């Protein structure tokens, strides 16, 4: 079917050209004897004008009809600034109706306010929206660039199985009953973790895969039952090598897709420092306003609230915001009180404003003049500055102020748009205490290597053993996590012991995977990058469904095909399974 | 971990260079006080020599240990022609044992004769074999090239769901029980067919995906439960456009991976002609020896066997092979008799040899001199030529001679190695009669477009309606199949009617998919290319497990991870399913 160019590509410089276009009718207007049709294809929209003689041929044409038009590109009298092609129109000379369309059940335009569920039901129509099509092409471009960069660096893409073995750790697996071996099940992989480590043992040295992963979790707004990971693993490298690969990858992706130049190397901050400064292991570095520890200023305080917190080993922590005190009335601050109390179990939120060279506010009275002066000096406070203070345990103070920091920065417009601040968070704790299981468990996974200098704390002080796990954080989002893995069998046994797992039990659980480590395992490590999150950031959307061609709802339903659905009893019979009595429909 | 180059990359021109290598010990030999170690990495193997002073340091080193070696590249006195690096060796000056290894349970070399099941159990070791590593890299290269070519042509890769809706047609689906909606199931897609057509309706115009597909079939030797397809769909194109894309794709892949120049455009042969000439819809064109229809020569024959076949509408068909009659003794021909009788239900295999200017053989006597002379002339037979004849129904004669043609060509060494002959088979029949269901069914699928000129035969003569389905055949293998799809609703309804499906029933079956066609569907079509088959051809292997990183056995078991496996009752409980009584282990 002939076509000379994309509709959205026409510009003033094309005036005079004869073109043949194909596209969907996005809009149709009649003006006297003239008919104007906005013709949409993947490249964009152009206005086609049908004069008196041509108008007859399109008199029955309605929205979403497909037309083939031959005509001449002409400069418009009055440009339409809303269209990229707005300086020209195409005067139709021939027209063919390629296919007809019934009235679409949703409005196909980016101004649409149609309810999301309806749009998901008609996803194939919603995907005609130029903004969604652009995101699909952006996602493609991200993957193309990722593959190019990794290939150039000697990484080999290897497909690992989707029909895999169920593993007992982590999130819930999706299960697939086996027809040939009734009573047994495959599991869909939560990530290619085990396979990629096996590929290192197999000597592939540098592996990647843009891999589909599955987690049967109750969905949060930014999750889908299946998602995609740029999965990377390499042998003989360390953090520097792996970070270098990822940094080069990100630089290329940001350059190719949105023309943005990232800094050459990304900042690295150890986990503990990160928590101390930002109250979060995924801080947004687009603004400052770090958490300030004011505890030393109150060592001798007589203010009972602070006194008792300090005596109990807690902190007096603060967030300082400049020149905005006038924006925080008591009523506004009350809302922030609720936020830290209900969201983070903080006992209270104190505050001080600088007014005419002196501090006023909720704790202005109980604090001594010397203490207030110390606060002013420590934070270098100026008129109309405000400081929020939480006196609480370190954990509560950090969590509450970390969240408050982000909220206030957003409210105050301190978050620079169009800026991308990357950060490596390193030295994550190896273990965390599971109240549920009443034992130390691996915070990342039990194959994560630990810092050599922390080896002697493995049993005496597991809380303070740092792992060689790391995250890459972008503008407050965790974009990837990864680690250097254990390749030494003795260390692996010790780590299992530390989490209360005998080698026997470990073998029961991880069987063949542990066996594999006996035959010459190279030092190795890697990362898994969340593709959807990356594309969301690049596309500037907060809705994960904008970056997935055929997404499910938050309640894990595909409204378009109405899946999951009921299947025939015969299909279950050959799988050797039955529905529990109360699930029969 | 420092490393200056890949082990397999060293050549005579590197002599004198200081290098740092890393790798696995592939072999170790002691020669007096010297130790020779073949050090293997992904790039290949190099010999490292440890002199008296160094030998002590590697005295405990065994196969599959990982070493880091610093040393000097030196020309060998006597080259080893078996190694690409055979003209040099590396004299070790420093060595570090990176990791140790227990004795591997399989022999890790390409000479290995270890039983395949054992190798699959230790796949992570088997994958250390240089030949398998090369195939993994080849497969990666095929995908990289495919993506580059398709991207350059404006195709956008879009990921479609793995958790999809069960469709009632075709092979069996793998089912995934839903935890949130107990009693309902997801299905793993047999191909992205429905999604890619929806993407055309969505206006994406040019889509591709290197997509995982799943079929729960009893495996044949060349199948795996999951496999990968280079899946392509485009709007506004016809066979010429689509074939052009695939031809360019294949040319680039063959050039990039094995340096082979394919012909610019591939031969096209309609299905009916293909069957007539080669007895197969996937003929191997690396040799000639087409099927010859000798029926006209015997129109007036008095040879009863031929007479009755012709009278019953059958054919006298022949295969002619030159200068090889001496290779076919009666005993050998008896085997061919068995082959066509048992494999293809042929009544008999007749034969004639040219000896001293005259025909001898099984039907030399009953045929008249004139008839024999006619055969000689028709086939231009020379001394030591042989002709095999089947007198039977067209279907039996074609099938038997088609298979015999391939067998004889292989036996006689007529199949040129290292040559790649592509062929488009077009105009497949739209319908085939299902004895089982006692009705006409769609041979490809019911969304396949039909030849416009056959429209009027839709109900009167469905057997002779040609579709716009096509296959690409390479050296006798079906590499892809595809079709132009129906985009016209009226025609779609008629096709359903022809296979005895009312629109109501069709909607019950294909529901949302048919709905989608109402809102402006572009003409579209596409292909699905079997990636494993393509890589098998390029790698020159007949074993599909050679081109899959972690394959299952023919009986659909993953011997490495021992999957599928039994899961906890608790896991089934949350899915709302139970095992049928007799499947509990």
mmCIF file of C-alpha atoms in Angstrom, chain A residues 12-235:
data_model
loop_
_atom_site.group_PDB
_atom_site.id
_atom_site.type_symbol
_atom_site.label_atom_id
_atom_site.label_comp_id
_atom_site.label_asym_id
_atom_site.label_seq_id
_atom_site.Cartn_x
_atom_site.Cartn_y
_atom_site.Cartn_z
ATOM 1 C CA UNK A 12 6.825 23.916 6.090
ATOM 2 C CA UNK A 13 9.864 22.924 4.027
ATOM 3 C CA UNK A 14 7.745 20.201 2.402
ATOM 4 C CA UNK A 15 5.305 22.728 0.929
ATOM 5 C CA UNK A 16 4.622 21.963 -2.703
ATOM 6 C CA UNK A 17 5.418 18.248 -2.429
ATOM 7 C CA UNK A 18 3.028 15.596 -3.668
ATOM 8 C CA UNK A 19 2.522 13.046 -0.911
ATOM 9 C CA UNK A 20 0.614 9.830 -0.304
ATOM 10 C CA UNK A 21 -0.466 9.364 3.284
ATOM 11 C CA UNK A 22 -2.229 6.638 5.233
ATOM 12 C CA UNK A 23 -3.829 7.047 8.614
ATOM 13 C CA UNK A 24 -6.733 6.995 10.999
ATOM 14 C CA UNK A 25 -9.243 9.836 11.120
ATOM 15 C CA UNK A 26 -8.532 11.544 14.441
ATOM 16 C CA UNK A 27 -11.015 14.403 13.926
ATOM 17 C CA UNK A 28 -13.275 15.686 11.218
ATOM 18 C CA UNK A 29 -14.732 19.161 10.817
ATOM 19 C CA UNK A 30 -16.961 20.601 8.122
ATOM 20 C CA UNK A 31 -16.586 24.259 7.195
ATOM 21 C CA UNK A 32 -19.099 25.181 4.554
ATOM 22 C CA UNK A 33 -18.302 23.017 1.616
ATOM 23 C CA UNK A 34 -14.839 22.149 2.917
ATOM 24 C CA UNK A 35 -14.002 19.133 5.047
ATOM 25 C CA UNK A 36 -10.972 19.099 7.327
ATOM 26 C CA UNK A 37 -9.677 15.769 8.561
ATOM 27 C CA UNK A 38 -6.877 15.257 11.078
ATOM 28 C CA UNK A 39 -5.156 12.125 9.843
ATOM 29 C CA UNK A 40 -3.179 10.230 12.471
ATOM 30 C CA UNK A 41 -0.469 7.622 12.071
ATOM 31 C CA UNK A 42 2.375 6.458 14.308
ATOM 32 C CA UNK A 43 4.468 9.497 13.438
ATOM 33 C CA UNK A 44 1.822 12.065 14.312
ATOM 34 C CA UNK A 45 -1.140 13.992 12.976
ATOM 35 C CA UNK A 46 -1.566 16.168 9.880
ATOM 36 C CA UNK A 47 -4.567 18.141 8.668
ATOM 37 C CA UNK A 48 -5.935 17.072 5.302
ATOM 38 C CA UNK A 49 -8.285 19.457 3.519
ATOM 39 C CA UNK A 50 -10.955 18.213 1.093
ATOM 40 C CA UNK A 51 -12.328 20.894 -1.220
ATOM 41 C CA UNK A 52 -15.846 21.012 -2.730
ATOM 42 C CA UNK A 53 -15.040 18.409 -5.368
ATOM 43 C CA UNK A 54 -13.366 16.024 -2.901
ATOM 44 C CA UNK A 55 -15.687 16.538 0.058
ATOM 45 C CA UNK A 56 -18.335 14.266 -1.447
ATOM 46 C CA UNK A 57 -15.932 11.324 -1.331
ATOM 47 C CA UNK A 58 -15.472 11.605 2.414
ATOM 48 C CA UNK A 59 -19.014 12.501 3.329
ATOM 49 C CA UNK A 60 -19.550 9.203 5.183
ATOM 50 C CA UNK A 61 -16.098 9.132 6.742
ATOM 51 C CA UNK A 62 -16.112 9.161 10.514
ATOM 52 C CA UNK A 63 -13.547 9.048 13.294
ATOM 53 C CA UNK A 64 -11.132 6.085 13.192
ATOM 54 C CA UNK A 65 -11.836 5.280 9.538
ATOM 55 C CA UNK A 66 -8.589 4.485 7.755
ATOM 56 C CA UNK A 67 -7.877 6.606 4.670
ATOM 57 C CA UNK A 68 -5.234 6.661 2.001
ATOM 58 C CA UNK A 69 -4.856 10.190 0.656
ATOM 59 C CA UNK A 70 -2.875 11.602 -2.231
ATOM 60 C CA UNK A 71 -2.401 15.333 -2.174
ATOM 61 C CA UNK A 72 -0.147 18.352 -2.077
ATOM 62 C CA UNK A 73 1.501 19.832 0.985
ATOM 63 C CA UNK A 74 0.523 23.497 1.352
ATOM 64 C CA UNK A 75 1.478 26.183 3.806
ATOM 65 C CA UNK A 76 -1.406 27.184 6.054
ATOM 66 C CA UNK A 77 -2.706 30.721 6.313
ATOM 67 C CA UNK A 78 -2.854 30.429 10.053
ATOM 68 C CA UNK A 79 -0.556 27.929 11.766
ATOM 69 C CA UNK A 80 -1.887 25.557 14.446
ATOM 70 C CA UNK A 81 0.700 25.673 17.248
ATOM 71 C CA UNK A 82 -0.762 22.550 18.885
ATOM 72 C CA UNK A 83 0.384 20.318 16.026
ATOM 73 C CA UNK A 84 3.997 19.710 15.071
ATOM 74 C CA UNK A 85 2.742 19.772 11.498
ATOM 75 C CA UNK A 86 0.679 22.870 12.255
ATOM 76 C CA UNK A 87 2.329 25.104 9.688
ATOM 77 C CA UNK A 88 1.092 23.037 6.754
ATOM 78 C CA UNK A 89 -1.928 21.108 5.547
ATOM 79 C CA UNK A 90 -2.366 18.583 2.743
ATOM 80 C CA UNK A 91 -4.848 19.391 -0.042
ATOM 81 C CA UNK A 92 -6.455 16.068 -0.955
ATOM 82 C CA UNK A 93 -6.537 15.087 -4.606
ATOM 83 C CA UNK A 94 -7.430 11.409 -4.274
ATOM 84 C CA UNK A 95 -8.818 9.457 -1.380
ATOM 85 C CA UNK A 96 -9.421 5.750 -0.713
ATOM 86 C CA UNK A 97 -11.331 4.447 2.258
ATOM 87 C CA UNK A 98 -9.087 1.606 3.441
ATOM 88 C CA UNK A 99 -11.381 0.462 6.217
ATOM 89 C CA UNK A 100 -14.409 1.676 8.128
ATOM 90 C CA UNK A 101 -14.894 1.939 11.881
ATOM 91 C CA UNK A 102 -17.779 1.885 14.290
ATOM 92 C CA UNK A 103 -17.969 4.621 16.888
ATOM 93 C CA UNK A 104 -15.120 4.027 19.327
ATOM 94 C CA UNK A 105 -16.210 3.440 22.927
ATOM 95 C CA UNK A 106 -13.461 5.718 24.256
ATOM 96 C CA UNK A 107 -12.154 9.100 23.240
ATOM 97 C CA UNK A 108 -8.847 8.528 21.507
ATOM 98 C CA UNK A 109 -6.879 11.629 22.358
ATOM 99 C CA UNK A 110 -4.408 12.703 24.972
ATOM 100 C CA UNK A 111 -6.933 15.135 26.446
ATOM 101 C CA UNK A 112 -9.117 12.207 27.321
ATOM 102 C CA UNK A 113 -10.530 11.931 30.801
ATOM 103 C CA UNK A 114 -12.147 8.554 30.229
ATOM 104 C CA UNK A 115 -12.042 6.308 33.252
ATOM 105 C CA UNK A 116 -8.930 4.102 33.292
ATOM 106 C CA UNK A 117 -10.794 0.796 33.529
ATOM 107 C CA UNK A 118 -12.716 1.562 30.344
ATOM 108 C CA UNK A 119 -9.511 2.519 28.614
ATOM 109 C CA UNK A 120 -7.888 -0.742 29.753
ATOM 110 C CA UNK A 121 -10.836 -2.718 28.394
ATOM 111 C CA UNK A 122 -10.251 -1.101 25.002
ATOM 112 C CA UNK A 123 -6.484 -1.004 25.345
ATOM 113 C CA UNK A 124 -6.057 -1.524 21.576
ATOM 114 C CA UNK A 125 -7.834 1.799 21.060
ATOM 115 C CA UNK A 126 -6.230 3.578 23.998
ATOM 116 C CA UNK A 127 -2.837 2.622 22.527
ATOM 117 C CA UNK A 128 -3.708 4.772 19.509
ATOM 118 C CA UNK A 129 -3.099 7.817 21.709
ATOM 119 C CA UNK A 130 0.048 9.565 20.478
ATOM 120 C CA UNK A 131 1.477 9.825 24.007
ATOM 121 C CA UNK A 132 1.227 6.069 24.629
ATOM 122 C CA UNK A 133 2.653 5.255 21.219
ATOM 123 C CA UNK A 134 5.596 7.538 21.975
ATOM 124 C CA UNK A 135 6.220 5.710 25.251
ATOM 125 C CA UNK A 136 6.148 2.321 23.494
ATOM 126 C CA UNK A 137 8.770 3.642 21.085
ATOM 127 C CA UNK A 138 10.763 5.095 23.982
ATOM 128 C CA UNK A 139 10.749 1.724 25.740
ATOM 129 C CA UNK A 140 11.959 0.091 22.540
ATOM 130 C CA UNK A 141 14.734 2.678 22.245
ATOM 131 C CA UNK A 142 15.831 2.060 25.856
ATOM 132 C CA UNK A 143 16.133 -1.667 25.148
ATOM 133 C CA UNK A 144 17.924 -1.147 21.836
ATOM 134 C CA UNK A 145 20.480 1.127 23.487
ATOM 135 C CA UNK A 146 20.914 -1.198 26.456
ATOM 136 C CA UNK A 147 21.596 -4.113 24.150
ATOM 137 C CA UNK A 148 23.993 -2.120 21.987
ATOM 138 C CA UNK A 149 26.027 -0.878 24.948
ATOM 139 C CA UNK A 150 26.172 -4.251 26.684
ATOM 140 C CA UNK A 151 27.024 -6.054 23.453
ATOM 141 C CA UNK A 152 29.848 -3.597 22.791
ATOM 142 C CA UNK A 153 31.199 -4.349 26.262
ATOM 143 C CA UNK A 154 31.264 -8.084 25.528
ATOM 144 C CA UNK A 155 28.097 -9.093 27.349
ATOM 145 C CA UNK A 156 26.147 -11.953 25.799
ATOM 146 C CA UNK A 157 22.369 -12.048 26.020
ATOM 147 C CA UNK A 158 21.240 -15.510 27.075
ATOM 148 C CA UNK A 159 17.610 -16.513 27.495
ATOM 149 C CA UNK A 160 16.922 -18.387 30.726
ATOM 150 C CA UNK A 161 13.834 -20.529 31.328
ATOM 151 C CA UNK A 162 10.392 -19.176 32.185
ATOM 152 C CA UNK A 163 9.320 -22.667 33.185
ATOM 153 C CA UNK A 164 11.578 -23.079 36.192
ATOM 154 C CA UNK A 165 11.783 -24.655 39.615
ATOM 155 C CA UNK A 166 9.895 -23.208 42.540
ATOM 156 C CA UNK A 167 12.251 -21.667 45.090
ATOM 157 C CA UNK A 168 11.222 -21.450 48.721
ATOM 158 C CA UNK A 169 12.629 -17.955 49.455
ATOM 159 C CA UNK A 170 11.258 -14.523 48.712
ATOM 160 C CA UNK A 171 7.945 -13.580 47.147
ATOM 161 C CA UNK A 172 5.287 -16.052 46.039
ATOM 162 C CA UNK A 173 5.841 -17.963 42.826
ATOM 163 C CA UNK A 174 3.309 -18.356 40.065
ATOM 164 C CA UNK A 175 2.905 -22.108 39.630
ATOM 165 C CA UNK A 176 2.267 -24.082 36.439
ATOM 166 C CA UNK A 177 0.902 -27.619 36.843
ATOM 167 C CA UNK A 178 2.709 -30.227 34.781
ATOM 168 C CA UNK A 179 0.554 -32.336 32.478
ATOM 169 C CA UNK A 180 3.176 -35.005 31.936
ATOM 170 C CA UNK A 181 4.041 -35.281 35.630
ATOM 171 C CA UNK A 182 0.699 -34.792 37.337
ATOM 172 C CA UNK A 183 1.130 -33.516 40.865
ATOM 173 C CA UNK A 184 4.293 -31.586 40.024
ATOM 174 C CA UNK A 185 4.644 -27.927 39.161
ATOM 175 C CA UNK A 186 6.824 -25.511 37.293
ATOM 176 C CA UNK A 187 7.261 -22.020 38.723
ATOM 177 C CA UNK A 188 7.635 -18.761 36.816
ATOM 178 C CA UNK A 189 10.926 -17.112 37.855
ATOM 179 C CA UNK A 190 10.931 -14.098 40.169
ATOM 180 C CA UNK A 191 14.209 -13.186 38.492
ATOM 181 C CA UNK A 192 16.891 -15.078 36.575
ATOM 182 C CA UNK A 193 19.128 -14.880 39.702
ATOM 183 C CA UNK A 194 20.001 -18.561 39.970
ATOM 184 C CA UNK A 195 20.416 -19.017 36.231
ATOM 185 C CA UNK A 196 22.681 -16.034 35.827
ATOM 186 C CA UNK A 197 24.921 -17.211 38.627
ATOM 187 C CA UNK A 198 25.006 -20.654 36.989
ATOM 188 C CA UNK A 199 26.037 -18.968 33.741
ATOM 189 C CA UNK A 200 28.990 -17.451 35.581
ATOM 190 C CA UNK A 201 29.890 -20.910 36.871
ATOM 191 C CA UNK A 202 29.457 -22.061 33.269
ATOM 192 C CA UNK A 203 32.196 -19.637 32.262
ATOM 193 C CA UNK A 204 30.078 -17.222 30.214
ATOM 194 C CA UNK A 205 31.892 -14.380 32.047
ATOM 195 C CA UNK A 206 29.574 -11.564 30.951
ATOM 196 C CA UNK A 207 25.851 -12.181 30.713
ATOM 197 C CA UNK A 208 22.821 -9.992 30.276
ATOM 198 C CA UNK A 209 19.172 -10.508 29.519
ATOM 199 C CA UNK A 210 16.207 -8.221 29.197
ATOM 200 C CA UNK A 211 14.190 -10.735 31.150
ATOM 201 C CA UNK A 212 10.572 -11.190 32.100
ATOM 202 C CA UNK A 213 10.094 -11.744 35.831
ATOM 203 C CA UNK A 214 7.020 -12.759 37.815
ATOM 204 C CA UNK A 215 5.923 -12.145 41.387
ATOM 205 C CA UNK A 216 2.586 -13.259 42.721
ATOM 206 C CA UNK A 217 2.254 -10.402 45.197
ATOM 207 C CA UNK A 218 -0.633 -8.195 46.106
ATOM 208 C CA UNK A 219 -0.009 -5.384 43.699
ATOM 209 C CA UNK A 220 1.030 -1.932 44.691
ATOM 210 C CA UNK A 221 0.366 0.968 42.374
ATOM 211 C CA UNK A 222 3.765 0.623 40.717
ATOM 212 C CA UNK A 223 3.811 -3.150 40.318
ATOM 213 C CA UNK A 224 2.530 -5.568 37.715
ATOM 214 C CA UNK A 225 2.340 -9.377 38.045
ATOM 215 C CA UNK A 226 4.967 -9.587 35.335
ATOM 216 C CA UNK A 227 7.702 -7.073 34.808
ATOM 217 C CA UNK A 228 10.952 -6.748 32.932
ATOM 218 C CA UNK A 229 14.459 -6.521 34.231
ATOM 219 C CA UNK A 230 17.686 -5.568 32.497
ATOM 220 C CA UNK A 231 19.581 -8.362 34.157
ATOM 221 C CA UNK A 232 23.393 -8.273 34.207
ATOM 222 C CA UNK A 233 26.024 -10.533 35.741
ATOM 223 C CA UNK A 234 29.781 -10.653 35.292
ATOM 224 C CA UNK A 235 32.749 -12.622 36.524
#
